[in-house]
């Protein structure tokens, strides 16, 4: 049974809340990014990645554009030690990429970390200790001064070893469980660490303030970040970093508001993979910037390939509704949505717009390696005529007249409803083909010859149930003349209510497509479509198809 009384406020609001960040309505530049996929992400997997898989993932992160990549906890695991050494010894770290290694504030672990990182082009030594009330009281059973000493002792040792070992080292300190720490005390510890490390603008120190466990609403975290940013010593020599987890489902919101509040850097993972509910999703953050016109300096132009590699090496699944990357995030099944999207796409094309303003679709799918026809308009029993017609036009080149498009929409929806499934584009086209296109039974027009005589006079050979007969008809145009001949041959009563045509540019063909809607004496309407390299023949085939649909 649920019992709300056991829970209370476990976080500590900032003592001075200026709320300056509230007055900003957007983030105007990308933060520095650090991928922690190979540490947080890997340690959260049921089956951690093999060495080969880690190397492949590292290559992906480099390709995407990460300049800082946390590669593991080399002093705590032989596997992670081997991975780091492989990167270094096989010269797999580009000169503009910095590897980051994690270590607790413990003497022997820090020393082994420096051994592991020897030879790297550049490295961030990320040391941490927990400062929260719960950890101080329940885990370490130490006072505030004792916890602070762990941090400053760690800082002194990394500074000493950096001077003893060859290499280009930078430092990062995290007061782990920052969100469960009194902000005044977190500030005291961080400033003590900074005093020990003595950062300069040329060699800044990263102060990382993690949402190790999310405890508050996002604005509380933003206030904490603003407070720290305002009060940290050496602020022009400090890179203020974020490391949000997603326990409350607010990882992206926490990060975006904290960036408004003064943070400079973000640690996160692709697709938010991490412990418990995960780390913040860097892809969502970066693409949110992109859709606001801010270059994230990360390349997600081939999202399907990123998803494929990620799923293969982590054995995790990218949820279909994951922002930007999920298989269905651009999919519109709703008829009204499909209609709006189709009209928006056409509006953009007709007006030659560069700006992206299409309804319901916040980013151009082609920017991230997706397609309109396969990803945007998806067809099932909820779909509408606009979307179905748009798919047929974009994928196969057939631009149906409006009333025929409506008839076709209901036909496709009925097929999907009966089958209880989504119809892929090829099946949608199959319904169109079998229902309307070039239907030549039981009636077909085998030959037609025309004479200019009081309009157009047509001599037509019509086959009805396999029996050919010659007949004639007069009309104000060729198709009208053929129509009157067919009516005479078949004893039918109809008129052409709708006719349209266009060139059909699809594949390697150079055909014309024609559409005919017939109004019958009983008030019903039938539709047909025809294709041929000759536009007159295409119209005649469309006429026969419409007759055969009675």
Coordinates of C-alpha atoms in Angstrom, one line a residue, residues 318-504:
X318 CA 15.7 3.1 -28.3
X319 CA 12.1 3.6 -27.4
X320 CA 9.9 4.4 -30.4
X321 CA 8.8 7.7 -28.9
X322 CA 12.3 8.8 -27.8
X323 CA 12.6 12.5 -28.9
X324 CA 14.2 12.9 -32.3
X325 CA 15.6 9.4 -32.5
X326 CA 12.6 7.0 -31.9
X327 CA 11.1 5.2 -34.9
X328 CA 7.7 6.8 -34.5
X329 CA 8.6 10.4 -33.4
X330 CA 7.8 11.8 -36.8
X331 CA 4.9 9.4 -37.5
X332 CA 1.5 10.9 -37.9
X333 CA -1.4 8.4 -38.0
X334 CA -4.2 10.9 -37.2
X335 CA -6.0 12.1 -40.3
X336 CA -6.1 15.8 -39.2
X337 CA -2.4 15.7 -38.4
X338 CA -1.5 14.1 -41.7
X339 CA -3.6 16.7 -43.6
X340 CA -1.9 19.6 -41.8
X341 CA 1.6 18.1 -42.4
X342 CA 0.9 17.5 -46.1
X343 CA -0.4 21.0 -46.5
X344 CA 2.6 22.4 -44.6
X345 CA 5.0 20.5 -46.8
X346 CA 3.3 21.8 -50.0
X347 CA 3.2 25.3 -48.6
X348 CA 6.9 25.2 -48.0
X349 CA 7.6 23.9 -51.4
X350 CA 5.2 26.4 -53.2
X351 CA 6.7 29.4 -51.4
X352 CA 10.3 28.3 -51.6
X353 CA 10.7 28.6 -47.8
X354 CA 14.0 28.0 -46.1
X355 CA 12.6 28.4 -42.6
X356 CA 11.1 25.2 -41.2
X357 CA 7.4 25.9 -40.1
X358 CA 5.6 22.6 -40.9
X359 CA 2.8 21.8 -38.4
X360 CA 3.4 19.0 -36.0
X361 CA 7.0 18.3 -37.1
X362 CA 9.5 20.4 -35.0
X363 CA 12.5 19.5 -37.1
X364 CA 13.1 18.6 -40.8
X365 CA 13.4 14.8 -40.7
X366 CA 16.0 14.9 -43.5
X367 CA 18.3 16.9 -41.3
X368 CA 18.8 13.8 -39.1
X369 CA 18.8 11.2 -41.8
X370 CA 15.1 10.4 -41.9
X371 CA 12.6 10.6 -44.8
X372 CA 9.2 12.2 -45.3
X373 CA 7.5 9.3 -47.0
X374 CA 8.6 6.5 -44.7
X375 CA 8.8 8.4 -41.4
X376 CA 6.2 11.2 -41.4
X377 CA 3.0 9.9 -42.9
X378 CA 2.1 6.5 -41.5
X379 CA -1.1 4.8 -42.6
X380 CA -3.6 2.9 -40.5
X381 CA -7.3 3.0 -39.7
X382 CA -6.9 6.4 -38.1
X383 CA -5.4 8.0 -41.1
X384 CA -7.0 10.7 -43.3
X385 CA -7.3 11.4 -47.0
X386 CA -4.7 14.2 -46.8
X387 CA -2.0 12.0 -45.5
X388 CA -2.8 9.0 -47.6
X389 CA -2.9 11.1 -50.7
X390 CA 0.3 12.9 -49.8
X391 CA 2.1 9.6 -49.3
X392 CA 0.8 8.3 -52.7
X393 CA 2.1 11.5 -54.3
X394 CA 5.4 11.7 -52.6
X395 CA 6.3 8.0 -52.8
X396 CA 4.8 7.0 -56.1
X397 CA 4.0 10.2 -58.0
X398 CA 0.2 10.0 -58.2
X399 CA -1.6 13.3 -57.5
X400 CA -5.3 12.4 -57.1
X401 CA -8.0 15.0 -57.5
X402 CA -9.5 16.0 -54.1
X403 CA -12.7 13.9 -54.3
X404 CA -10.9 10.9 -55.5
X405 CA -8.3 11.3 -52.8
X406 CA -11.2 11.2 -50.3
X407 CA -12.6 8.0 -51.8
X408 CA -9.2 6.4 -51.8
X409 CA -8.6 7.5 -48.1
X410 CA -11.7 5.7 -47.0
X411 CA -10.8 2.6 -49.1
X412 CA -7.3 2.4 -47.5
X413 CA -8.7 3.0 -44.0
X414 CA -11.1 0.1 -44.5
X415 CA -8.3 -2.2 -45.5
X416 CA -6.2 -1.2 -42.5
X417 CA -9.2 -1.5 -40.1
X418 CA -10.1 -5.0 -41.4
X419 CA -6.5 -6.2 -41.2
X420 CA -5.9 -4.5 -37.8
X421 CA -2.5 -3.3 -38.9
X422 CA -0.5 -0.4 -40.3
X423 CA -0.1 -0.4 -44.1
X424 CA 3.4 0.3 -45.4
X425 CA 3.6 2.5 -48.5
X426 CA 3.9 -0.5 -50.9
X427 CA 0.6 -1.9 -49.6
X428 CA -1.1 1.5 -49.9
X429 CA 0.0 1.6 -53.5
X430 CA -1.2 -1.9 -53.9
X431 CA -4.7 -0.8 -52.8
X432 CA -4.6 2.1 -55.3
X433 CA -3.4 -0.2 -58.1
X434 CA -6.0 -2.9 -57.5
X435 CA -8.9 -0.5 -56.9
X436 CA -8.4 2.1 -59.7
X437 CA -5.4 1.7 -62.0
X438 CA -5.7 0.4 -65.6
X439 CA -8.6 -1.9 -64.9
X440 CA -9.5 -3.4 -68.2
X441 CA -12.2 -5.9 -67.3
X442 CA -15.0 -6.4 -68.1
X443 CA -14.8 -3.3 -70.3
X444 CA -11.8 -2.1 -72.3
X445 CA -11.2 0.2 -75.2
X446 CA -8.9 -1.6 -77.6
X447 CA -8.7 1.1 -80.4
X448 CA -9.9 4.6 -80.9
X449 CA -9.6 6.7 -84.1
X450 CA -10.6 10.4 -84.2
X451 CA -11.9 12.7 -86.9
X452 CA -12.3 16.5 -86.5
X453 CA -16.0 16.8 -87.4
X454 CA -18.4 19.2 -85.6
X455 CA -16.1 18.7 -82.6
X456 CA -14.5 15.3 -82.3
X457 CA -15.9 12.1 -83.9
X458 CA -14.5 8.8 -82.5
X459 CA -14.6 5.3 -83.9
X460 CA -13.9 3.0 -81.0
X461 CA -13.4 -0.7 -80.6
X462 CA -14.8 -1.7 -77.2
X463 CA -14.4 -5.1 -75.6
X464 CA -17.2 -6.2 -73.2
X465 CA -16.7 -9.5 -71.4
X466 CA -14.2 -10.5 -74.1
X467 CA -16.5 -9.6 -77.0
X468 CA -15.3 -6.8 -79.3
X469 CA -17.6 -4.4 -81.0
X470 CA -17.1 -1.3 -83.0
X471 CA -19.1 1.8 -82.1
X472 CA -18.9 5.6 -82.5
X473 CA -19.4 8.7 -80.5
X474 CA -19.4 12.5 -80.9
X475 CA -18.0 14.8 -78.3
X476 CA -16.4 18.2 -77.5
X477 CA -13.1 16.5 -77.0
X478 CA -11.5 13.1 -77.6
X479 CA -12.2 11.7 -74.2
X480 CA -15.8 12.9 -74.3
X481 CA -16.2 11.3 -77.7
X482 CA -14.9 8.0 -76.5
X483 CA -17.1 8.2 -73.4
X484 CA -20.2 8.6 -75.6
X485 CA -19.1 5.7 -77.7
X486 CA -18.6 3.4 -74.7
X487 CA -22.0 4.4 -73.3
X488 CA -23.6 3.5 -76.6
X489 CA -21.7 0.1 -76.8
X490 CA -22.5 -0.8 -73.2
X491 CA -26.0 0.7 -72.8
X492 CA -24.8 2.7 -69.7
X493 CA -25.8 6.1 -68.5
X494 CA -23.0 8.2 -67.0
X495 CA -21.2 11.5 -67.4
X496 CA -17.7 12.6 -66.8
X497 CA -17.8 14.6 -63.6
X498 CA -14.0 14.9 -62.9
X499 CA -11.0 14.7 -65.1
X500 CA -7.4 15.6 -64.3
X501 CA -4.0 14.6 -65.6
X502 CA -0.3 15.1 -65.0
X503 CA 3.1 13.7 -66.0
X504 CA 4.2 10.8 -63.8

